[in-house]
Structure formats: structure tokens, C-alpha cells
Tab-separated table of C-alpha atoms in Angstrom:
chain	number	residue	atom	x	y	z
R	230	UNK	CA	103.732	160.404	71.194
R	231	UNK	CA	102.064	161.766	74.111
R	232	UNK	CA	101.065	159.938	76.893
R	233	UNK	CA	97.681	159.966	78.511
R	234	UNK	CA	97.675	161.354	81.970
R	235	UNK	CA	95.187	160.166	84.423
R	236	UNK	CA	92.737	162.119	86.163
R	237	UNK	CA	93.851	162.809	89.800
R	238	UNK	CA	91.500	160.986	92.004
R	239	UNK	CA	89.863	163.564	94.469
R	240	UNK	CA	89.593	162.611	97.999
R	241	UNK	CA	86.285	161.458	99.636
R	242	UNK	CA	84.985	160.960	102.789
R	243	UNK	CA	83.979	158.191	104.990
R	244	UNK	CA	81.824	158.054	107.810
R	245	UNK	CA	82.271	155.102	109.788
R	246	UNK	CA	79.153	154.576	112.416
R	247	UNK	CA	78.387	151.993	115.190
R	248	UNK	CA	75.284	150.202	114.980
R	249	UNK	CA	73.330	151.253	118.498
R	250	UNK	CA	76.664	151.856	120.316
R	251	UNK	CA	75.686	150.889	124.336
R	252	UNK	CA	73.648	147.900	122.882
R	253	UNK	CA	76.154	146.805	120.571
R	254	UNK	CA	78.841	146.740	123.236
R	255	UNK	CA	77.125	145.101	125.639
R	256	UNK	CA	76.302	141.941	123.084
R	257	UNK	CA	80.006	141.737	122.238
R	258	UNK	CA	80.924	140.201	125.498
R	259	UNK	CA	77.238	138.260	125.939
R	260	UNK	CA	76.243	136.656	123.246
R	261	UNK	CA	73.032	135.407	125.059
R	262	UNK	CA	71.646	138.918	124.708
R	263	UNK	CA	71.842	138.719	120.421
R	264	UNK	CA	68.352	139.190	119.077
R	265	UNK	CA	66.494	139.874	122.036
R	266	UNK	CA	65.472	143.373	122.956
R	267	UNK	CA	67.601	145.097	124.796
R	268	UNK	CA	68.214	148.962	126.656
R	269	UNK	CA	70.817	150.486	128.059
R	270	UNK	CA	69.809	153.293	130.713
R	271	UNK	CA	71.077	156.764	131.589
R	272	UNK	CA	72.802	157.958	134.569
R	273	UNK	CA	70.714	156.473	137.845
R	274	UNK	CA	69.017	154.024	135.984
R	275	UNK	CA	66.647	156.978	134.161
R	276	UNK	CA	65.452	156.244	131.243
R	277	UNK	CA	66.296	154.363	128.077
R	278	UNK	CA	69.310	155.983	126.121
R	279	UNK	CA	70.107	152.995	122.890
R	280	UNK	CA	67.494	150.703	121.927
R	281	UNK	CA	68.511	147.156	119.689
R	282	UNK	CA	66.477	147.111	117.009
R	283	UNK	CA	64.602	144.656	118.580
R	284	UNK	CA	63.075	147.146	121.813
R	285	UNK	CA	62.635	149.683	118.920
R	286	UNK	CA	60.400	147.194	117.076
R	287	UNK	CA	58.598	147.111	120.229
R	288	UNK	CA	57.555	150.513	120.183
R	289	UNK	CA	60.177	151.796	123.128
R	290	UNK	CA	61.211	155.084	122.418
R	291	UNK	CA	64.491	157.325	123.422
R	292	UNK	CA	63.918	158.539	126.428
R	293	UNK	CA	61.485	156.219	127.946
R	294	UNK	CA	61.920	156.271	132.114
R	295	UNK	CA	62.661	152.757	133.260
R	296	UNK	CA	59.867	152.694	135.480
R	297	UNK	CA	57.314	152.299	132.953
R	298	UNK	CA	59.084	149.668	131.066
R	299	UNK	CA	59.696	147.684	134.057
R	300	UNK	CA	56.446	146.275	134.700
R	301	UNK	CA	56.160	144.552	130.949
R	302	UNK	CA	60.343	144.081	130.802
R	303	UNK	CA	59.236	140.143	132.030
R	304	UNK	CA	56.787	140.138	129.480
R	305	UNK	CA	58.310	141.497	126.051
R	306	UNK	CA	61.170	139.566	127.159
R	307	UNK	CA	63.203	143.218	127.526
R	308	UNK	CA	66.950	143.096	128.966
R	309	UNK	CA	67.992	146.966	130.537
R	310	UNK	CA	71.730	147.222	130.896
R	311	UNK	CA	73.338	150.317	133.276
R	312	UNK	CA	75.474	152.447	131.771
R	313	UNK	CA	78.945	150.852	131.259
R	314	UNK	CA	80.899	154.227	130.921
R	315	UNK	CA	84.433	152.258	131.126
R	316	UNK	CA	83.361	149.596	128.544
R	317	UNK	CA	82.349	151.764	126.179
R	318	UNK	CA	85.183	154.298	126.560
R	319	UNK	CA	87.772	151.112	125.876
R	320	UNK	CA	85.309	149.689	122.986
R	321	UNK	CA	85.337	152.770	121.112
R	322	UNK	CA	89.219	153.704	121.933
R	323	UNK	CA	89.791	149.849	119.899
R	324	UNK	CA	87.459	150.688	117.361
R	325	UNK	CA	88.941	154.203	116.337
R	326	UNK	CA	92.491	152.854	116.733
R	327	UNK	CA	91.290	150.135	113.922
R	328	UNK	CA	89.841	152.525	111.434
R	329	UNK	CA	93.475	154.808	111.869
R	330	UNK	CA	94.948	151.628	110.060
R	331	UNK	CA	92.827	152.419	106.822
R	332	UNK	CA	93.703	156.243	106.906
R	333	UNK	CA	96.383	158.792	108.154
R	334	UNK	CA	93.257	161.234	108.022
R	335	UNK	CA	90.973	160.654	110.885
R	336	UNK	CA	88.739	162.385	112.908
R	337	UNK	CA	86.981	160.609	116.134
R	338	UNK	CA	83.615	162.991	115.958
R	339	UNK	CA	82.008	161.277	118.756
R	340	UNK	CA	81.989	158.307	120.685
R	341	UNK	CA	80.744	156.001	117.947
R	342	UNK	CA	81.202	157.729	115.009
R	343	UNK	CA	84.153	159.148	112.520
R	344	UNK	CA	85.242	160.506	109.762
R	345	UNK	CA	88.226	159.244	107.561
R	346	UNK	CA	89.857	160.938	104.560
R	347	UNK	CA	90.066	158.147	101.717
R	348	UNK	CA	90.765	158.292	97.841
R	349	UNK	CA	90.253	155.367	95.081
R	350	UNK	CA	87.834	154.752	92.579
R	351	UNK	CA	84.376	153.760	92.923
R	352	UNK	CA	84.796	149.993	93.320
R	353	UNK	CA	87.960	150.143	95.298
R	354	UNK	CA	86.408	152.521	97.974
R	355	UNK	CA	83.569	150.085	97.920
R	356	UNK	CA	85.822	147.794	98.637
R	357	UNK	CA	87.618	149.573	101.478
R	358	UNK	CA	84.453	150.432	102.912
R	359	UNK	CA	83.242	146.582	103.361
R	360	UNK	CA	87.184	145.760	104.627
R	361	UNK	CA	86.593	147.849	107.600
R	362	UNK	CA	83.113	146.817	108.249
R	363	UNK	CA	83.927	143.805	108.540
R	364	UNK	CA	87.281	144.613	110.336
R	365	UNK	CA	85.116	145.940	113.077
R	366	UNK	CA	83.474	143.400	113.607
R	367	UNK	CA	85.790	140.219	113.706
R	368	UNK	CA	88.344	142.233	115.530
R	369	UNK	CA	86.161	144.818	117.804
R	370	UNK	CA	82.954	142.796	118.036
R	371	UNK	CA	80.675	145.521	117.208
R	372	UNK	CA	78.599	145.932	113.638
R	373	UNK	CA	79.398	148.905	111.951
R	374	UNK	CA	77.596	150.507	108.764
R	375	UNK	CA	80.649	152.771	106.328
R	376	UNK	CA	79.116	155.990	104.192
R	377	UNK	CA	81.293	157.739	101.582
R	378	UNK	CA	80.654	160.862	99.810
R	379	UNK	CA	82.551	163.776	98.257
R	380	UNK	CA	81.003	165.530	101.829
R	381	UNK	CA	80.734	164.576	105.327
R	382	UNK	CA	77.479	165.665	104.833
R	383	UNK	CA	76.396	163.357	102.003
R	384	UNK	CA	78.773	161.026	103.407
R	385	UNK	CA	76.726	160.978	106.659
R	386	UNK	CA	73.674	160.818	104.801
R	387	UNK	CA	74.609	157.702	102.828
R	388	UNK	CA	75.583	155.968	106.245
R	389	UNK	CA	72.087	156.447	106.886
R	390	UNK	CA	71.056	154.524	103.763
R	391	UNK	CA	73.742	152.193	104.446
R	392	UNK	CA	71.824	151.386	107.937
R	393	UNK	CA	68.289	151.465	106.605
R	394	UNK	CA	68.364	149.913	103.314
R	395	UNK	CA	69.564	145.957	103.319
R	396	UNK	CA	69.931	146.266	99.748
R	397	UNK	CA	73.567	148.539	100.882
R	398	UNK	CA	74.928	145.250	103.152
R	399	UNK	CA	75.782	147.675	105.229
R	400	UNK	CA	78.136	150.366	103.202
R	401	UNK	CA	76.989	152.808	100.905
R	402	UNK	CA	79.286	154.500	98.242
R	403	UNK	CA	77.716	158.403	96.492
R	404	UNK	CA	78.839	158.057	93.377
R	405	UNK	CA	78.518	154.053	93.344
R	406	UNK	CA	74.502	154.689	93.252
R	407	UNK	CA	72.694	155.812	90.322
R	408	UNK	CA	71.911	159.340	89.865
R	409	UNK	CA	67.962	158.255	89.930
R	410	UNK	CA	67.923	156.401	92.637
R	411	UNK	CA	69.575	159.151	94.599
R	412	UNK	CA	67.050	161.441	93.600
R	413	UNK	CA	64.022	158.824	94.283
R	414	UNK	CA	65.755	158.682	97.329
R	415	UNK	CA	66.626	161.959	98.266
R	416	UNK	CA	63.199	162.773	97.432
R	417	UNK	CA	61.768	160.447	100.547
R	418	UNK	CA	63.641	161.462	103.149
R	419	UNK	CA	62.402	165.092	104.982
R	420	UNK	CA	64.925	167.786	105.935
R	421	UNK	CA	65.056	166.688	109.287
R	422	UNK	CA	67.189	164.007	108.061
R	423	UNK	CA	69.793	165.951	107.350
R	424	UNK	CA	72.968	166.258	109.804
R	425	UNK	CA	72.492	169.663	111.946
R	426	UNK	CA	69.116	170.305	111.406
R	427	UNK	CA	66.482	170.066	113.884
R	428	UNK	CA	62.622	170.409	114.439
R	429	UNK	CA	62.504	173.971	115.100
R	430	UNK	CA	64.724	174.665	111.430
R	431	UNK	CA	62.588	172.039	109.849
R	432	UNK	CA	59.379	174.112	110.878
R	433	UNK	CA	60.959	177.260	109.190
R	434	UNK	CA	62.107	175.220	106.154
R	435	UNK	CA	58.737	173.907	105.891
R	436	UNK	CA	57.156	177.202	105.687
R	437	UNK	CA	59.157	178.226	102.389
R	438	UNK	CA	58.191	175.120	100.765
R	439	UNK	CA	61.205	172.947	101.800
R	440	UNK	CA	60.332	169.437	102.608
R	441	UNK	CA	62.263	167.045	101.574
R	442	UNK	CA	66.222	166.677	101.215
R	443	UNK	CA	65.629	166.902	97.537
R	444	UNK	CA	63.588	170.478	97.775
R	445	UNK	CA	66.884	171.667	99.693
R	446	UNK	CA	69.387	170.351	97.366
R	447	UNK	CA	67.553	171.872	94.881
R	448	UNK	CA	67.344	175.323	97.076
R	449	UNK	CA	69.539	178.703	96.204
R	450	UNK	CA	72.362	178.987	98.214
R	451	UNK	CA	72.595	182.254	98.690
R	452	UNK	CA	68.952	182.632	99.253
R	453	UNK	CA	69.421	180.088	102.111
R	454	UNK	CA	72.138	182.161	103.599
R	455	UNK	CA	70.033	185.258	103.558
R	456	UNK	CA	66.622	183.261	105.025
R	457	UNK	CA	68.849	181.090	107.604
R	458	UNK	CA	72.522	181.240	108.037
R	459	UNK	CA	75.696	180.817	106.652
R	460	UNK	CA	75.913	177.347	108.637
R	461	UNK	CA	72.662	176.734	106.326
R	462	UNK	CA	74.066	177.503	102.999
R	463	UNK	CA	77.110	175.230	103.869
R	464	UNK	CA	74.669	172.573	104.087
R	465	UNK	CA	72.844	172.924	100.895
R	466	UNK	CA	76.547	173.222	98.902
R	467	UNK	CA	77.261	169.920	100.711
R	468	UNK	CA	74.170	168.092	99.635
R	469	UNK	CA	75.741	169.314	96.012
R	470	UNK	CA	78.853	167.862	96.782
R	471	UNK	CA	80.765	170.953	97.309
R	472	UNK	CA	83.111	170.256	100.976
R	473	UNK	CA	82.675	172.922	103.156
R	474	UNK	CA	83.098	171.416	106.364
R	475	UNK	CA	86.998	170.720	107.113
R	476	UNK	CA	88.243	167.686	108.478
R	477	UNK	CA	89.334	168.466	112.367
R	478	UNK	CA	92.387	166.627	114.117
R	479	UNK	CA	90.432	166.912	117.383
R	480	UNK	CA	86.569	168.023	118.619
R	481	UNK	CA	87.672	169.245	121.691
R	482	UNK	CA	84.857	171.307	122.150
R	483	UNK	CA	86.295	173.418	125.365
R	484	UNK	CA	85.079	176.576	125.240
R	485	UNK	CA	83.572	175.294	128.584
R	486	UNK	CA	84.232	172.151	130.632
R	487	UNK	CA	81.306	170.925	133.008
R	488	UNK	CA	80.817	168.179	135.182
R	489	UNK	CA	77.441	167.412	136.506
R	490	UNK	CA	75.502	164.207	137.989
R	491	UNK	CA	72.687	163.505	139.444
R	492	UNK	CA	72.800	161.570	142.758
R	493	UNK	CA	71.167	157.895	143.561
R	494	UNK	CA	70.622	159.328	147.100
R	495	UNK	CA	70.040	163.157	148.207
R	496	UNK	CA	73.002	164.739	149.681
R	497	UNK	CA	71.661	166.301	152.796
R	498	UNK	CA	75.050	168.178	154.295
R	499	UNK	CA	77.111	171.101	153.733
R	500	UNK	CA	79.878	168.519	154.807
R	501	UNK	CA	78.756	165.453	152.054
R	502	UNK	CA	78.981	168.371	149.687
R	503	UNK	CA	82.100	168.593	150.420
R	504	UNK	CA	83.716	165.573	149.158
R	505	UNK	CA	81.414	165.978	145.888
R	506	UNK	CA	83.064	169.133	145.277
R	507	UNK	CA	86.778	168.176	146.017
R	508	UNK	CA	86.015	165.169	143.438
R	509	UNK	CA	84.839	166.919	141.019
R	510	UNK	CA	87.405	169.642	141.054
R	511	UNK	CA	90.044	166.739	140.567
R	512	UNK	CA	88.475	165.310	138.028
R	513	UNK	CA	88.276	168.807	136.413
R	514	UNK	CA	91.663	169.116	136.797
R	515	UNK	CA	92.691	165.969	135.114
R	516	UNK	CA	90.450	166.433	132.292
R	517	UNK	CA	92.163	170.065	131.892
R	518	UNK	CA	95.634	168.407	132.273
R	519	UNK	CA	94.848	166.060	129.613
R	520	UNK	CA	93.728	168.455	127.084
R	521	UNK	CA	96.997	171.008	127.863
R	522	UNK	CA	94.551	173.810	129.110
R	523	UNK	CA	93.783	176.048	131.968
R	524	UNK	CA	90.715	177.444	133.328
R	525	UNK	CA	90.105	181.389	134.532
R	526	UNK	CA	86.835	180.952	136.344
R	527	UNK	CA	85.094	178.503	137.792
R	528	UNK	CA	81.490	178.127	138.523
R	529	UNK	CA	79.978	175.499	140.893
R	530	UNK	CA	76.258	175.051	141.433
R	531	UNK	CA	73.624	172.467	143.395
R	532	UNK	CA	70.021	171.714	143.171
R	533	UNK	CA	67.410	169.862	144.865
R	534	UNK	CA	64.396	168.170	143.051
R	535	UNK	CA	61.678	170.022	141.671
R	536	UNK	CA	59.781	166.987	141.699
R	537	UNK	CA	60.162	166.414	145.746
R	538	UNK	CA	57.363	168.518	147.032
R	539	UNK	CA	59.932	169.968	149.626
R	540	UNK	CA	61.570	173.322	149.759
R	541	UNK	CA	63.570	173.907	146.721
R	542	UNK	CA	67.439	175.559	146.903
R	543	UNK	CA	69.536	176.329	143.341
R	544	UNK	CA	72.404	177.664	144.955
R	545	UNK	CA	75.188	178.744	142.794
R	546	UNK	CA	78.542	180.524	142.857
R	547	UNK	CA	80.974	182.227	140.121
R	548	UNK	CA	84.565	182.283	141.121
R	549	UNK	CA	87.114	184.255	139.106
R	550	UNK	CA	90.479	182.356	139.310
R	551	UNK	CA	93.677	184.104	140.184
R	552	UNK	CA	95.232	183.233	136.982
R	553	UNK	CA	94.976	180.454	133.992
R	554	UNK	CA	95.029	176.871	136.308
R	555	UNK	CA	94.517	173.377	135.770
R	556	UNK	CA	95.586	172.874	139.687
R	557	UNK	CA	93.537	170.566	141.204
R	558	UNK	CA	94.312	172.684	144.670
R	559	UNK	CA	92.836	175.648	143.422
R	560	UNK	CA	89.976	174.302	141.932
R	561	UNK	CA	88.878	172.570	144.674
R	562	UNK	CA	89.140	175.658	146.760
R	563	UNK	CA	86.746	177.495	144.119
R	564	UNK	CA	84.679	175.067	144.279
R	565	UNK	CA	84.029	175.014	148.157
R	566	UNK	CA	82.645	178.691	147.883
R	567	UNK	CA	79.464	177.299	147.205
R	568	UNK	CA	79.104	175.255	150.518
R	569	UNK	CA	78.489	178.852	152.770
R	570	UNK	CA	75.177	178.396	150.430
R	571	UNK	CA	74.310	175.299	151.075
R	572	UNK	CA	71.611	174.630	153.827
R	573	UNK	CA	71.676	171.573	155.645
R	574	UNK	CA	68.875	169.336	155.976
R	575	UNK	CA	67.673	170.198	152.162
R	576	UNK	CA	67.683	167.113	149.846
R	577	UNK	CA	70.432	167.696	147.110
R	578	UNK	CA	70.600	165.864	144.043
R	579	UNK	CA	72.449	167.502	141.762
R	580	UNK	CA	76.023	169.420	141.905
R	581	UNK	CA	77.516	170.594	139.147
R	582	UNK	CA	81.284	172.842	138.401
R	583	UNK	CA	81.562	174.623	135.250
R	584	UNK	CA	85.146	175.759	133.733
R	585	UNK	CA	85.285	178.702	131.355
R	586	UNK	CA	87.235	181.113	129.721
R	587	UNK	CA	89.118	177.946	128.815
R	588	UNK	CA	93.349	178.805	127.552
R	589	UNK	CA	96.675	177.002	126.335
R	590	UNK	CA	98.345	175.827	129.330
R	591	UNK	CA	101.885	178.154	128.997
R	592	UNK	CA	100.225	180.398	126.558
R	593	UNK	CA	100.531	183.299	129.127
R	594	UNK	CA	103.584	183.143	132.069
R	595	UNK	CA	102.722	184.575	134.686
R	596	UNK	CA	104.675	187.032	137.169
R	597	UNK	CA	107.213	185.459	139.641
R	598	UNK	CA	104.644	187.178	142.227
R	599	UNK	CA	101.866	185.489	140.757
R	600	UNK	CA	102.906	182.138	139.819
R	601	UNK	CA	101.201	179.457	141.443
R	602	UNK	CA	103.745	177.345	143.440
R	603	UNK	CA	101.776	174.186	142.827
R	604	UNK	CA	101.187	174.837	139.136
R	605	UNK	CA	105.075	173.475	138.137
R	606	UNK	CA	104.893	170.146	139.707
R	607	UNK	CA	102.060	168.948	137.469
R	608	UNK	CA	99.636	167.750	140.183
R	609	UNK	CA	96.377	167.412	137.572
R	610	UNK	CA	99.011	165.345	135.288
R	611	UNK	CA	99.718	162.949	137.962
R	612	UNK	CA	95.850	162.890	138.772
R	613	UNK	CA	94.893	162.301	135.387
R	614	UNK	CA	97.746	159.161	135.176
R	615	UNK	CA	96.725	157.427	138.186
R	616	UNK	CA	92.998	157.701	137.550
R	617	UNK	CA	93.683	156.078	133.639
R	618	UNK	CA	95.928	153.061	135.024
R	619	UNK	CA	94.305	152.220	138.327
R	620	UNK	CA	90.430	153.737	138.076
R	621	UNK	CA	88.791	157.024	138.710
R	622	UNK	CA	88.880	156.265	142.887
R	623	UNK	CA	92.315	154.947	143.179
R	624	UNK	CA	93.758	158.686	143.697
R	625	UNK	CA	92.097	162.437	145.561
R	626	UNK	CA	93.300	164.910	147.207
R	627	UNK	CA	91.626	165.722	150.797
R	628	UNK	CA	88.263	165.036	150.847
R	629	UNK	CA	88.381	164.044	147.907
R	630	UNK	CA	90.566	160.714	148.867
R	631	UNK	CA	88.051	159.697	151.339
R	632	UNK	CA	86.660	156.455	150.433
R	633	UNK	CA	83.772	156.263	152.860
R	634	UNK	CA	80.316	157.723	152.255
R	635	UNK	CA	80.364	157.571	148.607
R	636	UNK	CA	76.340	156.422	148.742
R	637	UNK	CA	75.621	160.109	146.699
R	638	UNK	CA	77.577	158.126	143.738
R	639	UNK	CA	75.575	157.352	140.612
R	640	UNK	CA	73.560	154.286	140.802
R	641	UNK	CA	74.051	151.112	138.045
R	642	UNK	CA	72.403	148.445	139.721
R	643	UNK	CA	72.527	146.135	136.503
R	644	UNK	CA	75.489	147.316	134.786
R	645	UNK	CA	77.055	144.544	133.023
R	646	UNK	CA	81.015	144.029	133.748
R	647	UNK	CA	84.004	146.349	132.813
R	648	UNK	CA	85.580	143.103	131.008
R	649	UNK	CA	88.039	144.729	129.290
R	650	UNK	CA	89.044	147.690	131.923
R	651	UNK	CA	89.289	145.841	135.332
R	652	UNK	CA	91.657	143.274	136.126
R	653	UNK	CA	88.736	141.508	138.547
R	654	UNK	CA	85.934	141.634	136.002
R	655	UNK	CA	87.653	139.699	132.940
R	656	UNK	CA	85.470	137.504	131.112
R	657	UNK	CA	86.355	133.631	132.227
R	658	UNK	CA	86.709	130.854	129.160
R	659	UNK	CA	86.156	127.492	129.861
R	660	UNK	CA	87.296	125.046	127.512
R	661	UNK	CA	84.819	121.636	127.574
């Protein structure tokens, strides 16, 4: 007699999601701020970057400067948080660790979002998909909603649903929802939806009679490809549940490396310049070190306000490297080419170094005549160390290391505190 032999199970995707990141974050360590509206600001206290539902139910949109919300914040009842850069960065580092339980095939996308490899049927990925939910959030503190599709397109798309539609609790399984009610559903939503695609390809989508997600499902692939792109046609065979878009161990995304920031106050010196430079070029360096890659040229640029009425300077410099280099010596050298440019007296509020033509650190030895004596001993390494353990201004090098006149630094006059990242800012218990 021959035995029955059951059908592999093909693997699916999930896409795990945090439920307004900053927001989220910042109510996991003050409960006080649950259910009332609440924004977290850019750099310098800008503008509104993650809204609770509650501030979006107010009508407060992305991007709104803090200086029109101000003046009603009293009124609506509106908490704005600073940025907490070093909360987050720990929240999310617990949060991905978590999911890595659930799957040896996962891929951190972005700072509140991934992508895990899972297999099972319907009702067991269901399943798995509510266990990490609520994993999340008993162990991390932070709501999450799960999507899982045969694509990490659709399986993006049904994290959406998952968010939007109560009826989901939160986690949203393709194949777990009725072929109609993906269509009825599918039919609702415009293209814009859709991961990757923006208003500009929505215009041009729109013009050929493609509205909806459901028009472009519908669409000819090859058609697409010919109209738009092959990036295009990947989408539409994804929306039919065709993977085209790999898993990836790591988004390192280094073709180029920048660091940029605006300034709470103007930087009026060649000399204050300075130590913005030799800061940035170590923290360059680390980030290179950390990533096992070297730069070849280095760009560094500065800018006053166009909104100042006063003279305007947008001084810039390209530096070709002597070889690949992740030395933090070197860098900062490169860097300081830009200060012959700057003019003292000018109001500065932006500097900015740029790393390109990115490489393998070892890929290529160098010469013996060549080789960089200060290359071997692993100073961005050590940089990079330090500044993890004991905080991004517990190390420099030169000017760099100088502790005074740091008033150029950016400016988070309510950020909330680093509880989990600094030894001085834990959160206190205190049992009645």
C-alpha cells in the first residue's frame, strides 16, 4: 500500500511592524502618557516626526514645525517628546533580538520593522503571528501589528490591514482571508498604498487607468516592465504572490555614508568648525569600522540658513583619499580641507561629511610604501567600542576630545530619559 505524502509546506513571510515607533517607546517607560496625544520631534526640536493615534485624530500631520503646535499643545492637551536616539536604538535592538527567537531567517529592514522567514499552515502561522505580538509587548513594551504573505510585498500590505482593520486584532494572515474579501479589499485601497511606490509613480499609473491595488494586480507584467521598470513588474508579480524580492542578511545600504546635523546655535568660526569636523570624522570612522569597510574619498560640506536674511556661504570640498581607510586620523584630516573655506563671522548651521566609493576593509593590500601606519592598530575599532560601552562623548581624538564648547550640539530640550542606556537615568521603583 502506498502511503500518502504530504504536500511540502512553502515558506511565507512575516512582516513584523511597530505601532508609531518614537511614540510607542516613549509610553513604555511612562505610562501617564497612554491615550493622550502625543509627538515626538526631529532633530532641534523641528517638527513633528510620529504622531499617537491620538495627535493624528487631532488633525496634526507629519511634518508639522513645533512652533505652530505649541501655542494649542496646552489646549488639545498635546505632549512633544525630543528625539530619544539612544532609547530607541536599545528598544528596537530588544525587539529584533525577540523576533530572532521565532525564526533563524531574519531581516531587521529598518528601525521598527522586519521581515522573518516562517512556514506552517494557515492556523498555526496565525498562531505564531499573535505569539509574537503579544511577545512584544509583555516583554519589550511596545504594540506591534504581524503581516504574512507568500511576499514581502503582500506580506507588508496585510500588516497594513492588520493595523487598520480591528476586525485583524492586530495580525493578518494572506491566505487566512477569503479570496473576496481580499479583492473587496484590494479594490479600496489606491496604488499609493503599495510598498515602493510614490506620488509621482501613482500620477503615471493613474494616467493608464491604474487606480487601485486591484487594477495593478490585475495589470500585465510585462506591459508594466515596458511602461515603468523592471522594479515595477516585480511588484505586480508580488501582489500575485510570486517572491521576487530576496530576503537580505543585512540592509547596509553603504554605497555612501553621510553624517549631517543641523545646529541649535550657528557656528560662527573657522576654529568651532573645527571640532565639528574632527567629531564627525570619528564618528565616520567608527561607523566604517563597524561595518568592516573603508572609504576612498571623502567629501565635507557647510551651510548657513537660507532663511537668515544674511549673506549665504555653501562651502564644500571633495577629497580623494590616499587609499581605502576607515582611520579616524585620516579622515579627520580630509575633513579639515574645508575650513580654508570657511569665513568667519558667517552663521553656520549645518556641516555635513560624505564617504563614498565605499570597499571591504582587506579587500585590496596595499604596498609596503603605501600602507597607512595607523591603519593596523585598529584606531576606528577602538573608537567604535568605547563610544558603544561608555556614550558617543566618552572618547575623540584632538579636537575632537574637547569637551568644552559643545553649544553647536543638537538641541532636545524635552527629551524624555535614556532609561535603559545610561547608568544615571534608570527608571526608580518604589514599592508602597
Amino acid at each position: 500500500m502506498s502511503k500518502t505524502v504530504p504536500m511540502r509546506q512553502m515558506p511565507q513571510i512575516a512582516h513584523v511592524d511597530v505601532n508609531c515607533f518614537y511614540a510607542s517607546a516613549e509610553r513604555a517607560f511612562d505610562p501617564s502618557l497612554e491615550g493622550r496625544p502625543l509627538v515626538v520631534l526631529s532633530n532641534n526640536d523641528g517638527c513633528a516626526v510620529t504622531r499617537s493615534p491620538e495627535a493624528k485624530a487631532l488633525g496634526i500631520a507629519t511634518g508639522e514645525p513645533w512652533f505652530k503646535l505649541a501655542p494649542r499643545a496646552k489646549e488639545w492637551g498635546l505632549v512633544a517628546k525630543s528625539s530619544n536616539y539612544e532609547l530607541y536604538g536599545d528598544i528596537s535592538a530588544r525587539v529584533m533580538e525577540l523576533l530572532g527567537r521565532y525564526s533563524a531567517w531574519l531581516e531587521v529592514y529598518s528601525i521598527d520593522e522586519a521581515f522573518l522567514g516562517v512556514k506552517g499552515k494557515p492556523e498555526q502561522l496565525l498562531a505564531l503571528g499573535r505569539t509574537m505580538k503579544n511577545a512584544v509587548r509583555r516583554n519589550v513594551g511596545v504594540p506591534v501589528c504581524v503581516g504574512i504573505a507568500p511576499t514581502k510585498t503582500l506580506a507588508k500590505l496585510c500588516n497594513k490591514w492588520a493595523k487598520n482593520n480591528p476586525a485583524f486584532g492586530g495580525v493578518c494572515h494572506w491566505d487566512s482571508v477569503p479570496a473576496a474579501v481580499r479583492e473587496q479589499l484590494l479594490g479600496r485601497l489606491s496604488v499609493e498604498e503599495i510598498w515602493g511606490i510614490a506620488g509621482r509613480l501613482t500620477r503615471r499609473l493613474n494616467a493608464i487607468g491604474i487606480h487601485t491595488i486591484l487594477d495593478l494586480t490585475r495589470a500585465d507584467p510585462m506591459a508594466i516592465r515596458d511602461k515603468f521598470s523592471v522594479v515595477m513588474m516585480r511588484t505586480v508579480l508580488e501582489l500575485n504572490g510570486t517572491p521576487c524580492i530576496p530576503m537580505e542578511e543585512e540592509r547596509l545600504g553603504r554605497d555612501q555614508l553621510i553624517f549631517s546635523r543641523s545646529f541649535s546655535t550657528p557656528v560662527t568660526t573657522a576654529a568651532g568648525l573645527r571640532q565639528v569636523l574632527s567629531i564627525y570624522g570619528q564618528n565616520a570612522s567608527a561607523r566604517l569600522a563597524k561595518h568592516g569597510l573603508q572609504a576612498k574619498v571623502l567629501t565635507a560640506f557647510a551651510g548657513t540658513s537660507p532663511f537668515s536674511g544674511q549673506e549665504q556661504a555653501y562651502p564644500s570640498v571633495c577629497v580623494p583619499l590616499p587609499m581605502p581607510t576607515a582611520d579616524p586620523l585620516l579622515l579627520t584630516r580630509a575633513a579639515h580641507a574645508l575650513l580654508p573655506n570657511i569665513r568667519d563671522g558667517l552663521k553656520y548651521v549645518k556641516v555635513g561629511l560624505m564617504l563614498t566609493d565605499l570597499r571591504p576593509t582587506g579587500n585590496q593590500s596595499p604596498l609596503e610604501l603605501f600602507e597607512n601606519r595607523h591603519e593596523e592598530r585598529h584606531i576606528g575599532t577602538l573608537l567604535e567600542d568605547v563610544g558603544s560601552r561608555f556614550g558617543r562623548g566618552s572618547i575623540g581624538l584632538g579636537h575632537a576630545g574637547i569637551k568644552s564648547g559643545l553649544d553647536w550640539t543638537m538641541k532636545r530640550n524635552m527629551r524624555s530619559p535614556r532609561y535603559t542606556t545610561h547608568w544615571d537615568e534608570l527608571p526608580l521603583v518604589k514599592a508602597a
